PDB file of C-alpha atoms in Angstrom:
ATOM      1  CA  MET A  22     100.694 145.809 106.149  1.00  0.00           C
ATOM      2  CA  CYS A  23     102.732 142.706 107.050  1.00  0.00           C
ATOM      3  CA  ARG A  24     101.874 139.442 105.326  1.00  0.00           C
ATOM      4  CA  VAL A  25     102.201 136.333 107.347  1.00  0.00           C
ATOM      5  CA  VAL A  26     103.553 133.468 105.281  1.00  0.00           C
ATOM      6  CA  ASP A  27     102.821 129.809 106.333  1.00  0.00           C
ATOM      7  CA  LEU A  28     106.213 128.335 105.782  1.00  0.00           C
ATOM      8  CA  ARG A  29     104.930 124.811 106.218  1.00  0.00           C
ATOM      9  CA  GLN A  30     102.332 125.174 103.494  1.00  0.00           C
ATOM     10  CA  ALA A  31     104.888 126.848 101.214  1.00  0.00           C
ATOM     11  CA  VAL A  32     107.350 124.030 101.698  1.00  0.00           C
ATOM     12  CA  LEU A  33     104.597 121.408 101.029  1.00  0.00           C
ATOM     13  CA  ALA A  34     103.281 123.274  97.987  1.00  0.00           C
ATOM     14  CA  LYS A  35     106.785 123.321  96.530  1.00  0.00           C
ATOM     15  CA  ASN A  36     107.196 119.558  97.265  1.00  0.00           C
ATOM     16  CA  ASP A  37     103.775 118.837  95.587  1.00  0.00           C
ATOM     17  CA  ALA A  38     104.953 120.512  92.432  1.00  0.00           C
ATOM     18  CA  SER A  39     108.141 118.567  92.428  1.00  0.00           C
ATOM     19  CA  ALA A  40     106.224 115.346  93.102  1.00  0.00           C
ATOM     20  CA  ASP A  41     103.876 115.982  90.188  1.00  0.00           C
ATOM     21  CA  ALA A  42     106.749 116.671  87.886  1.00  0.00           C
ATOM     22  CA  LEU A  43     108.636 113.522  89.044  1.00  0.00           C
ATOM     23  CA  ARG A  44     105.486 111.333  88.752  1.00  0.00           C
ATOM     24  CA  ALA A  45     104.917 112.545  85.152  1.00  0.00           C
ATOM     25  CA  ARG A  46     108.561 112.065  84.228  1.00  0.00           C
ATOM     26  CA  LEU A  47     108.706 108.485  85.579  1.00  0.00           C
ATOM     27  CA  ALA A  48     105.329 107.590  84.126  1.00  0.00           C
ATOM     28  CA  ALA A  49     106.536 108.575  80.705  1.00  0.00           C
ATOM     29  CA  ARG A  50     109.408 106.097  80.967  1.00  0.00           C
ATOM     30  CA  GLY A  51     107.153 103.375  82.494  1.00  0.00           C
ATOM     31  CA  THR A  52     108.428 103.564  86.083  1.00  0.00           C
ATOM     32  CA  ALA A  53     106.218 103.551  89.148  1.00  0.00           C
ATOM     33  CA  VAL A  54     107.358 104.570  92.651  1.00  0.00           C
ATOM     34  CA  VAL A  55     106.345 102.636  95.693  1.00  0.00           C
ATOM     35  CA  ASN A  56     106.846 104.705  98.940  1.00  0.00           C
ATOM     36  CA  LEU A  57     107.339 102.515 102.088  1.00  0.00           C
ATOM     37  CA  MET A  58     106.909 104.130 105.381  1.00  0.00           C
ATOM     38  CA  SER A  59     107.145 102.716 108.896  1.00  0.00           C
ATOM     39  CA  SER A  60     108.657 103.151 112.319  1.00  0.00           C
ATOM     40  CA  PRO A  61     112.206 102.012 112.958  1.00  0.00           C
ATOM     41  CA  GLY A  62     112.480  98.286 113.564  1.00  0.00           C
ATOM     42  CA  SER A  63     109.265  97.360 111.886  1.00  0.00           C
ATOM     43  CA  GLY A  64     110.898  94.756 109.565  1.00  0.00           C
ATOM     44  CA  LYS A  65     110.599  96.922 106.496  1.00  0.00           C
ATOM     45  CA  THR A  66     114.060  96.058 105.132  1.00  0.00           C
ATOM     46  CA  ALA A  67     113.668  92.344 105.735  1.00  0.00           C
ATOM     47  CA  LEU A  68     110.305  92.314 103.889  1.00  0.00           C
ATOM     48  CA  LEU A  69     111.626  94.446 100.994  1.00  0.00           C
ATOM     49  CA  GLU A  70     114.667  92.169 100.505  1.00  0.00           C
ATOM     50  CA  GLN A  71     112.317  89.235 100.101  1.00  0.00           C
ATOM     51  CA  GLU A  72     110.105  91.244  97.719  1.00  0.00           C
ATOM     52  CA  LEU A  73     113.124  92.222  95.574  1.00  0.00           C
ATOM     53  CA  LEU A  74     114.224  88.557  95.390  1.00  0.00           C
ATOM     54  CA  ARG A  75     110.722  87.664  94.292  1.00  0.00           C
ATOM     55  CA  ALA A  76     110.838  90.329  91.601  1.00  0.00           C
ATOM     56  CA  ARG A  77     114.021  88.884  90.209  1.00  0.00           C
ATOM     57  CA  GLU A  78     112.478  85.414  90.116  1.00  0.00           C
ATOM     58  CA  ARG A  79     109.523  86.898  88.143  1.00  0.00           C
ATOM     59  CA  SER A  80     111.958  88.936  85.871  1.00  0.00           C
ATOM     60  CA  VAL A  81     110.303  92.225  86.980  1.00  0.00           C
ATOM     61  CA  PRO A  82     112.803  95.057  86.574  1.00  0.00           C
ATOM     62  CA  VAL A  83     112.986  96.690  89.923  1.00  0.00           C
ATOM     63  CA  ALA A  84     115.362  99.026  91.910  1.00  0.00           C
ATOM     64  CA  ALA A  85     115.491 100.204  95.534  1.00  0.00           C
ATOM     65  CA  LEU A  86     116.502 103.412  97.171  1.00  0.00           C
ATOM     66  CA  SER A  87     116.918 103.392 100.953  1.00  0.00           C
ATOM     67  CA  ALA A  88     116.997 106.538 103.063  1.00  0.00           C
ATOM     68  CA  ASP A  89     118.517 106.710 106.529  1.00  0.00           C
ATOM     69  CA  LEU A  90     119.907 109.269 108.918  1.00  0.00           C
ATOM     70  CA  ALA A  91     123.186 107.333 109.025  1.00  0.00           C
ATOM     71  CA  THR A  92     124.913 103.982 107.982  1.00  0.00           C
ATOM     72  CA  GLU A  93     124.529 102.061 104.816  1.00  0.00           C
ATOM     73  CA  ASN A  94     123.329  98.929 106.526  1.00  0.00           C
ATOM     74  CA  ASP A  95     119.953  98.771 104.874  1.00  0.00           C
ATOM     75  CA  ALA A  96     121.443  99.203 101.383  1.00  0.00           C
ATOM     76  CA  VAL A  97     123.945  96.568 101.947  1.00  0.00           C
ATOM     77  CA  ARG A  98     121.202  94.127 102.940  1.00  0.00           C
ATOM     78  CA  LEU A  99     118.958  95.054 100.010  1.00  0.00           C
ATOM     79  CA  ALA A 100     121.865  94.704  97.589  1.00  0.00           C
ATOM     80  CA  ARG A 101     122.121  90.994  98.375  1.00  0.00           C
ATOM     81  CA  SER A 102     119.046  90.621  96.207  1.00  0.00           C
ATOM     82  CA  GLY A 103     121.045  91.550  93.162  1.00  0.00           C
ATOM     83  CA  VAL A 104     118.951  94.455  92.034  1.00  0.00           C
ATOM     84  CA  PRO A 105     120.154  98.076  91.663  1.00  0.00           C
ATOM     85  CA  VAL A 106     120.268  99.654  95.153  1.00  0.00           C
ATOM     86  CA  LYS A 107     121.166 103.174  96.295  1.00  0.00           C
ATOM     87  CA  GLN A 108     121.641 104.444  99.823  1.00  0.00           C
ATOM     88  CA  VAL A 109     120.726 108.075 100.597  1.00  0.00           C
ATOM     89  CA  LEU A 110     122.003 109.510 103.918  1.00  0.00           C
ATOM     90  CA  THR A 111     119.764 112.378 104.903  1.00  0.00           C
ATOM     91  CA  ASP A 112     122.306 113.905 107.346  1.00  0.00           C
ATOM     92  CA  GLY A 113     119.770 114.227 110.073  1.00  0.00           C
ATOM     93  CA  LEU A 114     116.705 115.049 108.069  1.00  0.00           C
ATOM     94  CA  CYS A 115     113.739 112.846 109.235  1.00  0.00           C
ATOM     95  CA  HIS A 116     112.151 112.311 105.739  1.00  0.00           C
ATOM     96  CA  LEU A 117     112.601 112.371 102.028  1.00  0.00           C
ATOM     97  CA  GLU A 118     111.183 115.040  99.788  1.00  0.00           C
ATOM     98  CA  ALA A 119     110.277 114.743  96.113  1.00  0.00           C
ATOM     99  CA  GLY A 120     113.129 117.121  94.920  1.00  0.00           C
ATOM    100  CA  MET A 121     115.709 115.145  96.872  1.00  0.00           C
ATOM    101  CA  LEU A 122     114.448 111.798  95.404  1.00  0.00           C
ATOM    102  CA  ALA A 123     114.475 113.186  91.851  1.00  0.00           C
ATOM    103  CA  GLY A 124     118.032 114.403  92.255  1.00  0.00           C
ATOM    104  CA  HIS A 125     119.251 111.022  93.433  1.00  0.00           C
ATOM    105  CA  LEU A 126     117.655 109.246  90.465  1.00  0.00           C
ATOM    106  CA  ASP A 127     119.435 111.115  87.726  1.00  0.00           C
ATOM    107  CA  GLY A 128     122.226 109.040  86.219  1.00  0.00           C
ATOM    108  CA  TRP A 129     121.436 106.073  88.485  1.00  0.00           C
ATOM    109  CA  LEU A 130     118.044 104.562  87.843  1.00  0.00           C
ATOM    110  CA  PRO A 131     118.250 101.988  85.028  1.00  0.00           C
ATOM    111  CA  ASP A 132     116.093 102.935  82.034  1.00  0.00           C
ATOM    112  CA  ASP A 133     114.073  99.658  82.110  1.00  0.00           C
ATOM    113  CA  THR A 134     113.028 100.020  85.816  1.00  0.00           C
ATOM    114  CA  ARG A 135     109.409  99.025  86.240  1.00  0.00           C
ATOM    115  CA  LEU A 136     109.152  99.516  89.990  1.00  0.00           C
ATOM    116  CA  LEU A 137     111.268 101.742  92.182  1.00  0.00           C
ATOM    117  CA  PHE A 138     110.834 100.838  95.888  1.00  0.00           C
ATOM    118  CA  VAL A 139     111.701 103.776  98.098  1.00  0.00           C
ATOM    119  CA  GLU A 140     112.420 102.747 101.772  1.00  0.00           C
ATOM    120  CA  ASN A 141     111.634 106.062 103.494  1.00  0.00           C
ATOM    121  CA  VAL A 142     113.393 107.180 106.684  1.00  0.00           C
ATOM    122  CA  GLY A 143     112.076 105.174 109.741  1.00  0.00           C
ATOM    123  CA  ASN A 144     109.543 107.664 110.990  1.00  0.00           C
ATOM    124  CA  LEU A 145     105.719 107.782 110.861  1.00  0.00           C
ATOM    125  CA  VAL A 146     105.497 111.596 111.380  1.00  0.00           C
ATOM    126  CA  CYS A 147     107.415 113.765 108.935  1.00  0.00           C
ATOM    127  CA  PRO A 148     107.379 111.259 105.897  1.00  0.00           C
ATOM    128  CA  ALA A 149     103.678 111.119 105.962  1.00  0.00           C
ATOM    129  CA  SER A 150     103.365 114.771 104.881  1.00  0.00           C
ATOM    130  CA  TYR A 151     105.465 114.520 101.702  1.00  0.00           C
ATOM    131  CA  ASP A 152     104.325 113.169  98.355  1.00  0.00           C
ATOM    132  CA  LEU A 153     107.296 111.551  96.605  1.00  0.00           C
ATOM    133  CA  GLY A 154     105.644 111.188  93.238  1.00  0.00           C
ATOM    134  CA  GLU A 155     104.655 107.755  94.264  1.00  0.00           C
ATOM    135  CA  THR A 156     102.026 105.536  92.520  1.00  0.00           C
ATOM    136  CA  LEU A 157     101.634 103.433  95.630  1.00  0.00           C
ATOM    137  CA  ARG A 158     101.990 104.570  99.242  1.00  0.00           C
ATOM    138  CA  VAL A 159     102.388 101.699 101.770  1.00  0.00           C
ATOM    139  CA  THR A 160     102.462 102.085 105.512  1.00  0.00           C
ATOM    140  CA  LEU A 161     103.881  99.173 107.492  1.00  0.00           C
ATOM    141  CA  ALA A 162     103.613  98.194 111.166  1.00  0.00           C
ATOM    142  CA  SER A 163     104.847  95.149 113.089  1.00  0.00           C
ATOM    143  CA  VAL A 164     102.921  93.185 115.654  1.00  0.00           C
ATOM    144  CA  THR A 165     105.428  94.274 118.271  1.00  0.00           C
ATOM    145  CA  GLU A 166     104.276  97.917 117.945  1.00  0.00           C
ATOM    146  CA  GLY A 167     100.762  97.385 119.280  1.00  0.00           C
ATOM    147  CA  GLU A 168      97.261  97.445 117.835  1.00  0.00           C
ATOM    148  CA  ASP A 169      96.779 101.158 118.372  1.00  0.00           C
ATOM    149  CA  LYS A 170      99.502 102.258 116.045  1.00  0.00           C
ATOM    150  CA  PRO A 171      97.025 103.529 113.360  1.00  0.00           C
ATOM    151  CA  LEU A 172      95.323 105.708 115.945  1.00  0.00           C
ATOM    152  CA  LYS A 173      98.546 107.192 117.157  1.00  0.00           C
ATOM    153  CA  TYR A 174      99.656 107.998 113.640  1.00  0.00           C
ATOM    154  CA  PRO A 175      96.451 108.725 111.752  1.00  0.00           C
ATOM    155  CA  THR A 176      98.148 110.653 108.879  1.00  0.00           C
ATOM    156  CA  ALA A 177     100.561 107.898 108.044  1.00  0.00           C
ATOM    157  CA  PHE A 178      97.891 105.273 108.073  1.00  0.00           C
ATOM    158  CA  GLY A 179      95.118 107.465 106.831  1.00  0.00           C
ATOM    159  CA  LEU A 180      96.847 108.344 103.563  1.00  0.00           C
ATOM    160  CA  ALA A 181      98.078 104.835 102.758  1.00  0.00           C
ATOM    161  CA  HIS A 182      96.951 103.051  99.702  1.00  0.00           C
ATOM    162  CA  LEU A 183      97.965  99.795 101.333  1.00  0.00           C
ATOM    163  CA  VAL A 184      98.748  98.714 104.943  1.00  0.00           C
ATOM    164  CA  VAL A 185     101.216  95.834 105.642  1.00  0.00           C
ATOM    165  CA  LEU A 186     101.425  94.086 108.956  1.00  0.00           C
ATOM    166  CA  THR A 187     104.896  92.414 109.526  1.00  0.00           C
ATOM    167  CA  LYS A 188     106.421  89.863 111.866  1.00  0.00           C
ATOM    168  CA  THR A 189     103.176  87.935 112.136  1.00  0.00           C
ATOM    169  CA  ASP A 190     105.080  84.796 113.076  1.00  0.00           C
ATOM    170  CA  ILE A 191     105.520  86.201 116.624  1.00  0.00           C
ATOM    171  CA  ALA A 192     101.943  87.668 116.886  1.00  0.00           C
ATOM    172  CA  GLN A 193     100.867  85.022 119.380  1.00  0.00           C
ATOM    173  CA  ALA A 194     103.992  85.462 121.555  1.00  0.00           C
ATOM    174  CA  VAL A 195     103.358  89.240 121.888  1.00  0.00           C
ATOM    175  CA  GLU A 196      99.621  88.716 122.330  1.00  0.00           C
ATOM    176  CA  PHE A 197      98.830  90.835 119.278  1.00  0.00           C
ATOM    177  CA  ASP A 198      95.147  91.397 118.647  1.00  0.00           C
ATOM    178  CA  GLU A 199      94.741  91.367 114.817  1.00  0.00           C
ATOM    179  CA  ARG A 200      91.084  92.102 115.017  1.00  0.00           C
ATOM    180  CA  ALA A 201      91.679  95.293 117.024  1.00  0.00           C
ATOM    181  CA  PHE A 202      94.398  96.370 114.672  1.00  0.00           C
ATOM    182  CA  ARG A 203      92.241  95.957 111.609  1.00  0.00           C
ATOM    183  CA  ALA A 204      89.369  97.882 113.391  1.00  0.00           C
ATOM    184  CA  ASN A 205      91.842 100.737 114.090  1.00  0.00           C
ATOM    185  CA  VAL A 206      93.113 100.824 110.550  1.00  0.00           C
ATOM    186  CA  GLU A 207      89.512 100.917 109.273  1.00  0.00           C
ATOM    187  CA  GLN A 208      88.744 103.844 111.630  1.00  0.00           C
ATOM    188  CA  VAL A 209      91.396 106.062 110.058  1.00  0.00           C
ATOM    189  CA  ASN A 210      91.331 104.666 106.449  1.00  0.00           C
ATOM    190  CA  PRO A 211      88.071 102.884 105.668  1.00  0.00           C
ATOM    191  CA  GLY A 212      88.362 100.205 102.996  1.00  0.00           C
ATOM    192  CA  VAL A 213      92.117 100.016 102.781  1.00  0.00           C
ATOM    193  CA  GLU A 214      93.607  96.547 102.321  1.00  0.00           C
ATOM    194  CA  VAL A 215      95.697  95.044 105.169  1.00  0.00           C
ATOM    195  CA  ILE A 216      98.333  92.430 104.146  1.00  0.00           C
ATOM    196  CA  LEU A 217      99.759  90.075 106.657  1.00  0.00           C
ATOM    197  CA  THR A 218     103.456  89.199 106.233  1.00  0.00           C
ATOM    198  CA  SER A 219     106.339  87.354 107.897  1.00  0.00           C
ATOM    199  CA  ALA A 220     109.711  87.719 106.137  1.00  0.00           C
ATOM    200  CA  ARG A 221     111.060  84.905 108.372  1.00  0.00           C
ATOM    201  CA  ARG A 222     108.347  82.413 107.570  1.00  0.00           C
ATOM    202  CA  GLY A 223     107.499  83.537 104.021  1.00  0.00           C
ATOM    203  CA  GLN A 224     103.960  84.500 104.790  1.00  0.00           C
ATOM    204  CA  GLY A 225     102.501  87.075 102.343  1.00  0.00           C
ATOM    205  CA  ILE A 226     105.754  87.379 100.398  1.00  0.00           C
ATOM    206  CA  GLY A 227     104.995  88.534  96.855  1.00  0.00           C
ATOM    207  CA  ALA A 228     101.742  90.259  97.774  1.00  0.00           C
ATOM    208  CA  LEU A 229     103.367  93.687  97.973  1.00  0.00           C
ATOM    209  CA  LEU A 230     105.052  93.052  94.608  1.00  0.00           C
ATOM    210  CA  ASP A 231     101.582  92.003  93.105  1.00  0.00           C
ATOM    211  CA  ARG A 232      99.891  95.163  94.436  1.00  0.00           C
ATOM    212  CA  ALA A 233     102.804  97.384  93.216  1.00  0.00           C
ATOM    213  CA  THR A 234     102.793  95.736  89.683  1.00  0.00           C
ATOM    214  CA  ALA A 235      99.036  96.143  89.382  1.00  0.00           C
ATOM    215  CA  ALA A 236      99.253  99.789  90.359  1.00  0.00           C
ATOM    216  CA  ALA A 237     102.124 100.267  87.807  1.00  0.00           C
ATOM    217  CA  ASN A 238      99.931  98.679  85.165  1.00  0.00           C
ATOM    218  CA  GLY A 239      97.259 101.321  85.810  1.00  0.00           C
ATOM    219  CA  GLU A 240      94.854  99.298  87.991  1.00  0.00           C
ATOM    220  CA  PRO A 241      93.011 101.553  90.410  1.00  0.00           C
ATOM    221  CA  VAL A 242      94.458 101.928  93.957  1.00  0.00           C
ATOM    222  CA  HIS A 243      92.538 102.586  97.110  1.00  0.00           C
ATOM    223  CA  THR A 244      91.475 106.203  97.652  1.00  0.00           C
ATOM    224  CA  PRO A 245      92.025 107.201 101.275  1.00  0.00           C
ATOM    225  CA  VAL A 246      89.302 109.235 102.783  1.00  0.00           C
ATOM    226  CA  MET A 247      91.880 111.760 104.043  1.00  0.00           C
ATOM    227  CA  ALA A 248      92.993 112.326 100.422  1.00  0.00           C
ATOM    228  CA  ARG A 249      89.548 113.487  99.306  1.00  0.00           C
ATOM    229  CA  PRO A 250      89.352 117.125  98.324  1.00  0.00           C
ATOM    230  CA  PRO A 251      88.296 119.607 101.036  1.00  0.00           C
ATOM    231  CA  GLN A 252      84.907 121.190 100.940  1.00  0.00           C
ATOM    232  CA  HIS A 253      84.788 124.999 100.702  1.00  0.00           C
ATOM    233  CA  HIS A 254      81.495 126.858 100.881  1.00  0.00           C
ATOM    234  CA  GLY A 255      79.624 123.866  99.456  1.00  0.00           C
ATOM    235  CA  HIS A 256      81.895 123.466  96.412  1.00  0.00           C
ATOM    236  CA  SER A 257      84.423 120.793  95.967  1.00  0.00           C
ATOM    237  CA  HIS A 258      87.747 120.928  94.099  1.00  0.00           C
ATOM    238  CA  PRO A 259      88.359 118.150  91.586  1.00  0.00           C
ATOM    239  CA  HIS A 260      90.744 115.453  92.624  1.00  0.00           C
ATOM    240  CA  ASP A 261      93.604 114.790  90.318  1.00  0.00           C
ATOM    241  CA  GLY A 262      93.954 111.079  91.113  1.00  0.00           C
ATOM    242  CA  HIS A 263      96.876 111.103  93.637  1.00  0.00           C
ATOM    243  CA  THR A 264      97.228 112.100  97.194  1.00  0.00           C
ATOM    244  CA  HIS A 265      98.542 115.426  98.442  1.00  0.00           C
ATOM    245  CA  PRO A 266      99.484 114.474 102.047  1.00  0.00           C
ATOM    246  CA  HIS A 267      99.472 117.877 103.721  1.00  0.00           C
ATOM    247  CA  ALA A 268      98.513 116.754 107.183  1.00  0.00           C
ATOM    248  CA  GLY A 269     100.989 116.089 110.036  1.00  0.00           C
ATOM    249  CA  HIS A 270     104.293 117.736 110.729  1.00  0.00           C
ATOM    250  CA  SER A 271     106.720 119.070 108.170  1.00  0.00           C
ATOM    251  CA  HIS A 272     110.214 120.517 108.176  1.00  0.00           C
ATOM    252  CA  ALA A 273     112.039 122.579 105.586  1.00  0.00           C
ATOM    253  CA  ALA A 274     114.714 120.439 103.997  1.00  0.00           C
ATOM    254  CA  PRO A 275     118.011 120.997 102.238  1.00  0.00           C
ATOM    255  CA  GLU A 276     118.238 120.683  98.480  1.00  0.00           C
ATOM    256  CA  ALA A 277     118.892 117.364  96.847  1.00  0.00           C
ATOM    257  CA  ASP A 278     122.646 117.807  96.792  1.00  0.00           C
ATOM    258  CA  GLY A 279     122.608 118.351 100.562  1.00  0.00           C
ATOM    259  CA  ALA A 280     122.257 114.593 101.232  1.00  0.00           C
ATOM    260  CA  MET A 281     124.919 111.973 100.598  1.00  0.00           C
ATOM    261  CA  ALA A 282     124.149 109.058  98.393  1.00  0.00           C
ATOM    262  CA  HIS A 283     125.957 105.719  97.853  1.00  0.00           C
ATOM    263  CA  THR A 284     125.167 103.226  95.215  1.00  0.00           C
ATOM    264  CA  HIS A 285     125.413  99.496  95.460  1.00  0.00           C
ATOM    265  CA  PRO A 286     125.536  97.785  92.083  1.00  0.00           C
TER     266      PRO A 286
END
């Protein structure tokens, strides 16, 4: 008898095991991971640069790892903040995986790092399916992307602990309907907080750092409805306190040493 193996589930199960191990390892040393996901051009890098500068002002030990298909542009920008920054080039892979992340932290991440911000590959499909061992998962969208973004990418928004809206300084110019956006977010992820930001004007800067610090200190984070355990024959499986994002699309990935990494001191 032939046995059909669900490769996608096998890959995700392997990733979950790696994520659990990484989460425990980092927690033991007092480090929390903040996983930032968005479409390309959302303003994620600009906002993160401002948050890193704010962290330095507050003497919060932070580091940032930026993943991209090509170029070191984002890492160069983030390095201007003066915090430890590392660029990972995924060589065409559209997302990070927990094993890849763990491999790039060895020998680089400073021992006193309190918060590690991971700027995931610009993509709201593949990254949504992979737990990186994060303490806080943040999905960002800009006002230029439209109010229906959460409905088009329900997994990315539905599994978020926090939603950040960027480029609010041009909301009026692009006729962005904030009320409709909030309603759509609420539809896929009831109760999740939405933060309004503008890196250019300084609106909301520091709020992401506040939420990340609180999560690192053990304060409860929002529990997405999509992350609740599935029901099987009337019995529920206990939830272990973190999300297992197994919805959406996934792709088998190369091992950690298959991606190039560059460090900016």
